[in-house]
XYZ file of C-alpha atoms in Angstrom:
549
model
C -13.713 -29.457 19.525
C -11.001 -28.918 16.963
C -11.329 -25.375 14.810
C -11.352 -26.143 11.089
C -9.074 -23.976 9.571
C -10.715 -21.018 7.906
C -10.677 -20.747 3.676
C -8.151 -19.211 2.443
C -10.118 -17.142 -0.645
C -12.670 -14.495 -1.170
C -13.773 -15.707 -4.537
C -16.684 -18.082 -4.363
C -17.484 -17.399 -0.571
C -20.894 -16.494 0.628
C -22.660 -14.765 -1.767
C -25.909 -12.151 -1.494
C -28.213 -13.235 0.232
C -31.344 -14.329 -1.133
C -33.980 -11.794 0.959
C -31.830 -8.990 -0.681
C -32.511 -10.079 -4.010
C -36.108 -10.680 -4.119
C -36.141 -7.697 -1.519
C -34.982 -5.422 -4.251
C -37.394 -6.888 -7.194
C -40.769 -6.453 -4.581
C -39.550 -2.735 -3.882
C -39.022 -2.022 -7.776
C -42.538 -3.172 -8.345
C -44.565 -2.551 -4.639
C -44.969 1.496 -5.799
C -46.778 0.464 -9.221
C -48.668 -2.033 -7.223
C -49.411 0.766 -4.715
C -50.534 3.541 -7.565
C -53.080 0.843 -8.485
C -54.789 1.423 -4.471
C -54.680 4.687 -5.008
C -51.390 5.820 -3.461
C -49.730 9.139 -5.099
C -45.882 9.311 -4.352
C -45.774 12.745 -5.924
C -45.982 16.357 -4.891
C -48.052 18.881 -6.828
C -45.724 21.967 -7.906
C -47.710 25.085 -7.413
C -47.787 28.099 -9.557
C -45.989 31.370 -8.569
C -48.695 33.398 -6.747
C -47.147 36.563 -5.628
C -50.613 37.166 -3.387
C -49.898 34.356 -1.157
C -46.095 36.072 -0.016
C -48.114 39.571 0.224
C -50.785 38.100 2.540
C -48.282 35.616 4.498
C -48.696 35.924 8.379
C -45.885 34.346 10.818
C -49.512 31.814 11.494
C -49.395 30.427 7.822
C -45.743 31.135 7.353
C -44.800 27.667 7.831
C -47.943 26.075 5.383
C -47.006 28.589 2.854
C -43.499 27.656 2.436
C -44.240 23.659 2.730
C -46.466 24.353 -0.559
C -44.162 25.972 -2.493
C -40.547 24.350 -1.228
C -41.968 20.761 -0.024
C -41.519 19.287 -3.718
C -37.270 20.499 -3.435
C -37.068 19.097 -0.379
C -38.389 15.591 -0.782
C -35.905 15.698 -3.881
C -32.860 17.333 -1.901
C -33.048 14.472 0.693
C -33.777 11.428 -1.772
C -30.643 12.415 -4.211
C -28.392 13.567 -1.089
C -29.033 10.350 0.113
C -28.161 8.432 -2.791
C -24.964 10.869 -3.175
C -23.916 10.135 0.494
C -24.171 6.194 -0.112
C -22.198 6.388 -3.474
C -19.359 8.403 -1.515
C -19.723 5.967 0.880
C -18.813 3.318 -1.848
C -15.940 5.135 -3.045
C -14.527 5.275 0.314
C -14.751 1.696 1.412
C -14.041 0.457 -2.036
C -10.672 2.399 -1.401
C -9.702 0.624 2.098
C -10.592 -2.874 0.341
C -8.229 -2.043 -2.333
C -5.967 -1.280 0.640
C -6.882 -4.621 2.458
C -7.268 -7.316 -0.289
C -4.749 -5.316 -3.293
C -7.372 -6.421 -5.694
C -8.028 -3.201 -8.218
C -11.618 -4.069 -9.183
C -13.554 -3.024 -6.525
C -11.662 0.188 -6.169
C -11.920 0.689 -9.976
C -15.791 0.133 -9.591
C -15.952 2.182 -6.320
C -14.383 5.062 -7.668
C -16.688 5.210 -10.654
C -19.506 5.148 -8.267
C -18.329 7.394 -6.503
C -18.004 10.196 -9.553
C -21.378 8.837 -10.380
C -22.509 10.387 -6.808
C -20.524 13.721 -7.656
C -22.549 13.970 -10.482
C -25.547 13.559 -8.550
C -24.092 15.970 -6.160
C -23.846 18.579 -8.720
C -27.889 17.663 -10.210
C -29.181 18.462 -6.285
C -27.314 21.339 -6.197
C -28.474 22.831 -9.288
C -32.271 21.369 -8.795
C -31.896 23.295 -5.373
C -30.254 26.277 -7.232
C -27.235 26.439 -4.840
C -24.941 26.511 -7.927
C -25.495 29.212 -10.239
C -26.660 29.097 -13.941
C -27.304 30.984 -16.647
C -30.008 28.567 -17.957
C -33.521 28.390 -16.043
C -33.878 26.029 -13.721
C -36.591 24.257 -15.376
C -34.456 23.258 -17.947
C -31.629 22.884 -16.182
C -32.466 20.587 -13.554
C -34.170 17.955 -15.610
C -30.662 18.115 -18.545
C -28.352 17.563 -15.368
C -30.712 14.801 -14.144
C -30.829 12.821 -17.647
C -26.850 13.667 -17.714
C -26.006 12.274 -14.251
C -28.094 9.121 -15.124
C -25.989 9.171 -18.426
C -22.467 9.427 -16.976
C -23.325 6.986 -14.606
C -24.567 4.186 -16.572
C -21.021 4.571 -19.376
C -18.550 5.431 -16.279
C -19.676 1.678 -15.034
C -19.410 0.315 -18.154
C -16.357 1.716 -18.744
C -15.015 0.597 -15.216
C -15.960 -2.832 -16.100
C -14.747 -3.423 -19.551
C -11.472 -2.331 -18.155
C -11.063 -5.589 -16.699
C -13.580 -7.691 -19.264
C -11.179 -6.215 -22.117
C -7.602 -6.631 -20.847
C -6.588 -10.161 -20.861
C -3.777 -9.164 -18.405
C -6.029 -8.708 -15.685
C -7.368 -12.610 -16.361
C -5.269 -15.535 -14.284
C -4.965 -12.871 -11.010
C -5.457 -9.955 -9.692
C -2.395 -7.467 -8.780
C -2.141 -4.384 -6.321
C -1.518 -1.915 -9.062
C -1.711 1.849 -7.592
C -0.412 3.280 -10.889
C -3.773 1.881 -12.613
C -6.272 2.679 -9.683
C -4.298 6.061 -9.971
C -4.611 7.148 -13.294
C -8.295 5.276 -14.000
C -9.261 7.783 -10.877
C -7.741 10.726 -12.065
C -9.348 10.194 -15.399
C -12.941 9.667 -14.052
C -13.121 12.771 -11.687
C -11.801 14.480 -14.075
C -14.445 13.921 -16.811
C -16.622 14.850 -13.400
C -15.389 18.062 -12.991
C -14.887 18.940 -17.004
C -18.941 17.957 -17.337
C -20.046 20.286 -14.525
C -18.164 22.881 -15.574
C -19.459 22.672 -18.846
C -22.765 22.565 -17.222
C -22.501 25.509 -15.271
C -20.993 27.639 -17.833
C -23.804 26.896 -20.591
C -26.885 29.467 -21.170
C -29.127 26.687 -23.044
C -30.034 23.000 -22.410
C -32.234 21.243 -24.402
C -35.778 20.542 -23.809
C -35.738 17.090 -21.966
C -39.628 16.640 -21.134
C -42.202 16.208 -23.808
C -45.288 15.480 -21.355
C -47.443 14.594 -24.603
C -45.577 11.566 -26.092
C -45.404 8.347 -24.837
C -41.424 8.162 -24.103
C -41.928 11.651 -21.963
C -38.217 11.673 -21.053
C -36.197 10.889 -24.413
C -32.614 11.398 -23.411
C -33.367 9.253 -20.417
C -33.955 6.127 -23.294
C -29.940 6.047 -23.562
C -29.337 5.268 -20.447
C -31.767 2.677 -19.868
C -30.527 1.286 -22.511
C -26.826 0.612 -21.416
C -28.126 0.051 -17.874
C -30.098 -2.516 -19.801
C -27.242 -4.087 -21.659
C -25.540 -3.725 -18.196
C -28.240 -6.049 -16.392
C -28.264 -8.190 -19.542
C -24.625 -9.333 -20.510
C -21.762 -7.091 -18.835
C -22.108 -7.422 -14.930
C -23.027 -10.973 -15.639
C -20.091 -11.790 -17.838
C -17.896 -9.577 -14.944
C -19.281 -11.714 -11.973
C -18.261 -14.984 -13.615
C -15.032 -13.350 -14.272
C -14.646 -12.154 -10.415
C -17.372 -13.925 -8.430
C -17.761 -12.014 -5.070
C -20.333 -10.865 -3.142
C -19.652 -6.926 -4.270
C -20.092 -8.171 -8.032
C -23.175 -9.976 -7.109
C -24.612 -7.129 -6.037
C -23.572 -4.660 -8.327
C -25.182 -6.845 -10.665
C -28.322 -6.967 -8.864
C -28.043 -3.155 -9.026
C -28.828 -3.060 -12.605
C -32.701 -3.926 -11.727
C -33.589 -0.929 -9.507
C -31.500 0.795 -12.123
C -33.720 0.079 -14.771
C -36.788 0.694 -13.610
C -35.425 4.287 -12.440
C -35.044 4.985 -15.838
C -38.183 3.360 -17.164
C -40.439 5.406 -14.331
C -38.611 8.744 -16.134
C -38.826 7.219 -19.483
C -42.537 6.418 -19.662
C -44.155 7.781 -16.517
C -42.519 11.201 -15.479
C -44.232 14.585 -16.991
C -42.579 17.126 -14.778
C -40.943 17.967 -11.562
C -41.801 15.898 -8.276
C -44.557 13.917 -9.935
C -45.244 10.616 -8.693
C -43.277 9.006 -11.265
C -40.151 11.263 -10.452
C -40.122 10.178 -7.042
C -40.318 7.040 -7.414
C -37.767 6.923 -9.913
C -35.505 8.681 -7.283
C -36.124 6.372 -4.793
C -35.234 3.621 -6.533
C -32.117 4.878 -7.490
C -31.090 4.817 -3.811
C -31.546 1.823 -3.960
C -29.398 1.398 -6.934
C -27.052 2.365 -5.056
C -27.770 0.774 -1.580
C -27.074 -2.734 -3.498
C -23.419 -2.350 -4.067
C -22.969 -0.638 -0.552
C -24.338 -3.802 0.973
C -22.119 -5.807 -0.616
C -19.538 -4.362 0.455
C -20.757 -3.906 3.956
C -21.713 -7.923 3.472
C -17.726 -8.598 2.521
C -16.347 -6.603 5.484
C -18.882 -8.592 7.926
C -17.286 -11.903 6.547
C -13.815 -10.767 6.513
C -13.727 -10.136 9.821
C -15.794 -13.559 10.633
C -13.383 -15.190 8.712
C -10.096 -13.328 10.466
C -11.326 -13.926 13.732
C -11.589 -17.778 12.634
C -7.941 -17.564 11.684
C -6.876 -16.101 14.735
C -8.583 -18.385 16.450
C -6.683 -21.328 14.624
C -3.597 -19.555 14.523
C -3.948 -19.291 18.394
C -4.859 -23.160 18.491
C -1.880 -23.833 16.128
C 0.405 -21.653 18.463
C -0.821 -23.407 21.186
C 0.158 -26.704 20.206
C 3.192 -25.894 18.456
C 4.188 -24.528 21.731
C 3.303 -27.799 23.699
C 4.795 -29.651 20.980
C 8.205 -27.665 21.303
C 8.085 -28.241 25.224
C 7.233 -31.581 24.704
C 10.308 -32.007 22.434
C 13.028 -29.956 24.534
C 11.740 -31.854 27.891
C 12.070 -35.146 25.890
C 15.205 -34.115 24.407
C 16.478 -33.073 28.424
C 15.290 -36.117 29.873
C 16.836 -38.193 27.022
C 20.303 -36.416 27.640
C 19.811 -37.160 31.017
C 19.232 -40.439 30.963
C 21.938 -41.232 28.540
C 24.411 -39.928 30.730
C 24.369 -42.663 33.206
C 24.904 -46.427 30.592
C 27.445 -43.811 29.385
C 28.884 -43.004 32.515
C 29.411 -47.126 32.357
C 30.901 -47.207 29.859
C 33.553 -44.614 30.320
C 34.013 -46.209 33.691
C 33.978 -49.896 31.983
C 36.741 -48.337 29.344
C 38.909 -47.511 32.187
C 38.896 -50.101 33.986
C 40.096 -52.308 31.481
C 42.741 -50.242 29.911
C 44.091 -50.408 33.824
C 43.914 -53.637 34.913
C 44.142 -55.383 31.048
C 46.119 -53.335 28.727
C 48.714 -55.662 29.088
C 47.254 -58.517 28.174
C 45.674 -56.737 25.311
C 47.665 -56.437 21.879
C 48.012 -54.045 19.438
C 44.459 -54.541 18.075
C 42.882 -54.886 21.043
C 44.199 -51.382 22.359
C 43.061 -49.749 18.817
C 39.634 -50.897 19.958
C 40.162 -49.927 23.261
C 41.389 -46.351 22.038
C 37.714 -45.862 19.916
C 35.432 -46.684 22.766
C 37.024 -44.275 24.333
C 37.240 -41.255 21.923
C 33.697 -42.399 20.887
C 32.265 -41.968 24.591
C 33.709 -38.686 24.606
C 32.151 -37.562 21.596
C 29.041 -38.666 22.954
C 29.498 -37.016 26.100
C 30.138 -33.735 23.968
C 27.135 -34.388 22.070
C 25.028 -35.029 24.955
C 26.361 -31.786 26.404
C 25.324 -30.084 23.282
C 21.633 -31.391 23.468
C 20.990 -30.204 26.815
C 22.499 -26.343 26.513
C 20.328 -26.305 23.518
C 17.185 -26.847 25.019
C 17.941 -24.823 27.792
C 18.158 -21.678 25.886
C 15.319 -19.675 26.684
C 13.672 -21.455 28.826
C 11.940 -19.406 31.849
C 13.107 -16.484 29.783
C 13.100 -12.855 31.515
C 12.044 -9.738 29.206
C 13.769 -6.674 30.609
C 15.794 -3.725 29.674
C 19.225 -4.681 28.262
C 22.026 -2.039 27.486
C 24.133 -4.266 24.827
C 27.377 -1.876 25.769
C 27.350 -3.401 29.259
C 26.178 -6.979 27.679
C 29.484 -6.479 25.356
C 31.985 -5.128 28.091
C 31.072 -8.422 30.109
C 31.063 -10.939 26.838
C 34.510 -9.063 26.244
C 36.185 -9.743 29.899
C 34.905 -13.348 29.716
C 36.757 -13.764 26.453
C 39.644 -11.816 27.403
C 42.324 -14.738 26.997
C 40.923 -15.641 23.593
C 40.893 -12.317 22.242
C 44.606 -11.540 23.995
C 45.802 -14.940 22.678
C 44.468 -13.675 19.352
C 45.515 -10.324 19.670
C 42.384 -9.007 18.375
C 40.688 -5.822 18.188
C 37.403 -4.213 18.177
C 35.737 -1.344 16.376
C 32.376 -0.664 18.418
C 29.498 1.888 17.511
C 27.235 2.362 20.660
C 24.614 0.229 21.010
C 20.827 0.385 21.606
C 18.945 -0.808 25.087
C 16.771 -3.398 24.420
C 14.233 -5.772 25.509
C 14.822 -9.106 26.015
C 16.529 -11.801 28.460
C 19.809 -10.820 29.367
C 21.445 -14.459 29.543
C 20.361 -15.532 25.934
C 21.934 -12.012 24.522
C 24.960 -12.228 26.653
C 25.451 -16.019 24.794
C 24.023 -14.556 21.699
C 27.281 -12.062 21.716
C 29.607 -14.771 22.818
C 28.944 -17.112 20.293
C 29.262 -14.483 17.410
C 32.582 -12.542 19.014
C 34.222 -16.451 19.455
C 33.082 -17.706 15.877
C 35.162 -14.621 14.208
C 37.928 -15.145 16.781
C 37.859 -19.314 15.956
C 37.947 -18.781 12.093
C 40.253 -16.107 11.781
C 43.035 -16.151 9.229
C 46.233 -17.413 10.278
C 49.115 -14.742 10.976
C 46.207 -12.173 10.597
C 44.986 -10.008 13.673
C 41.270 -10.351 14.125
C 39.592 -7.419 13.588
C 35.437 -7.574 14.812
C 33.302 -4.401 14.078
C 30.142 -3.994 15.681
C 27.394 -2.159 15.030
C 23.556 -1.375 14.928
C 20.786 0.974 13.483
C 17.415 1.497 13.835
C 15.280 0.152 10.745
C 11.270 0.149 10.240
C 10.885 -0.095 13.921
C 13.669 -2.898 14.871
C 17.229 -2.956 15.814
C 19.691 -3.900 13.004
C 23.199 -5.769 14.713
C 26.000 -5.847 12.519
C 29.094 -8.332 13.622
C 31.833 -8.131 10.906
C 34.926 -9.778 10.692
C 37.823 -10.091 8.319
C 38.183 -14.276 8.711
C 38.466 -16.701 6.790
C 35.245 -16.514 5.605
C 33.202 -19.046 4.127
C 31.754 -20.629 0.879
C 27.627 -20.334 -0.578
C 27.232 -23.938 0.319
C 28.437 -22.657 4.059
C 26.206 -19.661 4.187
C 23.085 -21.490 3.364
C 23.552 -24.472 6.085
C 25.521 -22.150 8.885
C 22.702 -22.130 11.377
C 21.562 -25.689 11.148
C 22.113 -27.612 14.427
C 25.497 -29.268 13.885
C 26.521 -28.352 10.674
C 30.186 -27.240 10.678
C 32.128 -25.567 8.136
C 33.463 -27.908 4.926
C 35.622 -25.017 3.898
C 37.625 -25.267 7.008
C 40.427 -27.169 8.729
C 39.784 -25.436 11.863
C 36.842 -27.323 12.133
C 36.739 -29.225 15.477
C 33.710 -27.787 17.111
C 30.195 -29.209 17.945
C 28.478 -27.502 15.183
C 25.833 -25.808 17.620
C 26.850 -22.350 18.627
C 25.027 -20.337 15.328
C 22.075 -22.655 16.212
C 22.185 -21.339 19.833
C 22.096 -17.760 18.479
C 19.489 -18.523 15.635
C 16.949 -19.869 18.627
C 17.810 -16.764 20.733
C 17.258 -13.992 17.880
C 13.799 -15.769 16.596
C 12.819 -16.336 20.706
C 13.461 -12.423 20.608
C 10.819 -11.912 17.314
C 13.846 -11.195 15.025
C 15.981 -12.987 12.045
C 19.648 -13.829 11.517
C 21.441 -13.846 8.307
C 24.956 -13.799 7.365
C 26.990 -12.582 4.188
C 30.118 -13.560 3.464
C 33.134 -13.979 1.119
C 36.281 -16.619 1.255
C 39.054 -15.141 2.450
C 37.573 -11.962 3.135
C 35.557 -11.972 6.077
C 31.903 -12.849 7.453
C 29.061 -10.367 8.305
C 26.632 -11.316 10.679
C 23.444 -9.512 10.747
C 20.189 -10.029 13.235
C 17.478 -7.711 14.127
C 15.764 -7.049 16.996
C 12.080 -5.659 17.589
C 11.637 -1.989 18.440
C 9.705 -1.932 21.986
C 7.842 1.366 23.146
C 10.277 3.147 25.899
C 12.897 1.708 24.461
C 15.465 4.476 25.265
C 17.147 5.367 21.818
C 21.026 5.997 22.275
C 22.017 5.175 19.080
């Protein structure tokens, strides 16, 4: 069965799934539902009683310190968990950017992840690992209502970036310098906030257990998380509809009801409300980590499903090309013989009828003739070319040896020419032997064929090592050639228009275009009239390739 070829775009593929979404709106509302049966999510902070560390036993040890720490530790693992999914945003927001180029994601990710340093910071004050001036009863509930804060306006921020700028509209760029310097900014304002933090004696009071909003300076940012939900992310996942977007927009509702458990529920540390409001802002953050997770499952689906008709397309190009060079051997072939006849046929009549002929009739006789041996040429021509490379060898080549033997088998050429060569040493490399040797022969007799008259030829050879491949240099000082020349030059039998020397077949740059791209490399050429030609191809860069250049 024939693979359909995979889509080519991210944009309005797959997005989250449905069991996610109504997944996330059951857990926001399952703990309220729960309360109602009776089901207490909090954990009663005790009163200092320095009796019970007087009278502890290594029997009670254990129950004592569950009492007294068991509320901090509940908290330490739901916000280090939230803290180690929002880093894990950051980080795979950063290879996408890497992958795809596209800035938003990153942008996003990045601010999520400062969000989790934030959060960082709160646990580590709450647990009284980082040191204060201010009691911790004030302290931890300020850096709480803060992190929530900084969160909700860094993602705001991070999307109006791209809602704002018009710019960023018809496409999306790799842009490191923005990614850079929005980063930079944002953990920045991360570190400048906890170290304002850290170095302050007095927060405010943020917990008024009496009035109905309990949590005031938690109202702000269920607000923008509200306007968030509302208007922004939706507006942002029409402008860039993917399945990250999607989610981060989905985000917004486990958001808000963190902030409207803390707002209207929570009285004081490790309540029911609190924890609640903590778990859900794990979840918060679980949303956008699934989407991403979600995109990386479907980019690799859909890169295995272009391999896979990239492989099929290889396939059949390559049965294709053997169709075409058998066809193109056989059809040689087979032409050879009614031309054979013909050449014979032309013969025999300009022996036994020339005579008899007249002047006309001989003129004929004289194209038939020169026309069958064009033919023959051409037919010639069609057959080398689809030999080369066929049951092609891989092995190691020194090109020094390659050259010395291209050299002897020109020798009359170049003495007849009385050119000379300037030679760097050359690399060993991998590939078939016979196409290379050809390969050199073809370039070293193109210089010496268009080479200036009265002028010596001079060829310079030469190659370096590149970004893993071999770069060959073949210079000349010929005739050189024109733009229209340099453009067409490798073209199977396309001959110079700039030249009266013009009387070959047209094929030999086509022979060493097939060999360089049968190798994995490229040929190009530069050139000036009346100056000279420079010949460039590259060859691939094989592991144990011995390096003697």
């Amino acid at each position: 069965m024939k693979q359909q070829p995979a889509k080519d775009t991210f944009k309005n593929r797959g997005e989250l799934p449905l069991w996610i979404i109504f997944g996330t709106i059951a857990i926001c509302v399952l703990p309220l539902i729960l309360n109602l049966f009776g089901f207490d999510f909090g954990y009663e902070l005790l009163p200092y009683n320095r009796e019970d560390f007087v009278t502890i036993t290594p029997s009670n040890f254990e129950n004592t310190v569950q009492q007294y720490l068991g509320g901090a530790i509940i908290h330490s693992l739901l916000e280090w968990t939230a803290v180690a999914i929002a880093f894990g945003i950051g980080t795979l927001s950063l290879i996408q950017y890497r992958i795809t180029g596209n800035p938003v994601t990153s942008i996003i990710g990045i601010a999520l992840f400062c969000a989790g340093s934030i959060d960082a910071f709160h646990t580590l004050a709450a647990t009284n690992l980082i040191h204060s001036h201010a009691e911790i009863k004030s302290f931890s509930p300020f850096t709480w209502a803060l992190s929530r804060l900084f969160n909700s306006l860094i993602l705001l921020f991070g999307v109006s970036i791209f809602l704002v700028k018009n710019k960023f509209r018809p496409q999306y760029k790799k842009s490191n310098t923005l990614v850079s310097m929005v980063g930079v900014t944002f953990v920045g304002l991360s570190y400048i906030i906890i170290q304002i933090c850290v170095r302050s004696d007095v927060f405010p009071v943020t917990m008024f257990p009496d009035n109905f909003i309990t949590r005031p300076y938690d109202l702000i940012p269920l607000i923008i998380y509200t306007v968030l939900g509302l208007f922004v992310l939706p507006a942002f996942y029409k402008y860039q509809k993917n399945v990250f977007t999607e989610a981060l927009m989905w985000s917004m509702v486990p958001a808000i009801a963190t902030q409207l458990f803390m707002v209207f529920g929570s009285i004081e540390l490790y309540d029911n409300y609190f924890n609640i409001a903590h778990f859900l802002k794990i979840l918060s953050y679980m949303l956008p980590f699934a989407g991403l997770v979600i995109f990386y499952v479907k980019t690799f689906r859909v890169s295995e499903e272009r391999q896979l008709a990239l492989k099929e397309a290889h396939q059949l190009l390559t049965l294709k090309n053997q169709e075409l060079e058998q066809y193109t051997h056989i059809t040689s072939h087979d032409l050879k013989e009614p031309l054979r006849s013909i050449t014979s046929f032309t013969e025999l009549l300009e022996d036994r009828y020339q005579e008899k002929l007249d002047s006309k009739g001989q003129q004929y006789l004289q194209f038939i003739k020169k026309s069958s041996n064009r033919m023959h040429k051409t037919i010639k021509v069609l057959m080398d070319y689809s030999r080369v490379g066929a049951d092609i060898q891989f092995e190691w080549i020194d090109c020094n040896e390659v050259l010395d033997m291209v050299q002897q088998d020109l020798s009359l050429l170049i003495t007849d020419a009385n050119a000379s060569f300037e030679v760097g040493t050359l690399p060993t490399i991998c590939g078939g032997e016979t196409d290379i040797r050809l390969l050199f022969q073809n370039l070293i007799a193109n210089s010496l064929k268009f080479s200036k008259e009265g002028v010596a030829p001079i060829i310079k050879i030469s190659a370096t090592l590149e970004s893993r491949e071999w770069k060959f240099e073949f210079q000349d000082n010929g005739i050189g050639m024109s733009k229209e020349d340099v453009t067409d030059i490798f073209i199977i039998y396309k001959r110079l228009k700039s030249s009266s020397k013009n009387d070959g077949q047209g094929i030999g740059l086509s022979h060493c275009k097939k060999i360089v791209e049968l190798h994995g490399g490229k040929i190009w050429v530069s050139s000036e009239p009346n100056v000279g030609s420079s010949f460039y191809f590259t060859i691939p860069f094989k592991e144990g390739m011995p390096i003697n250049v």
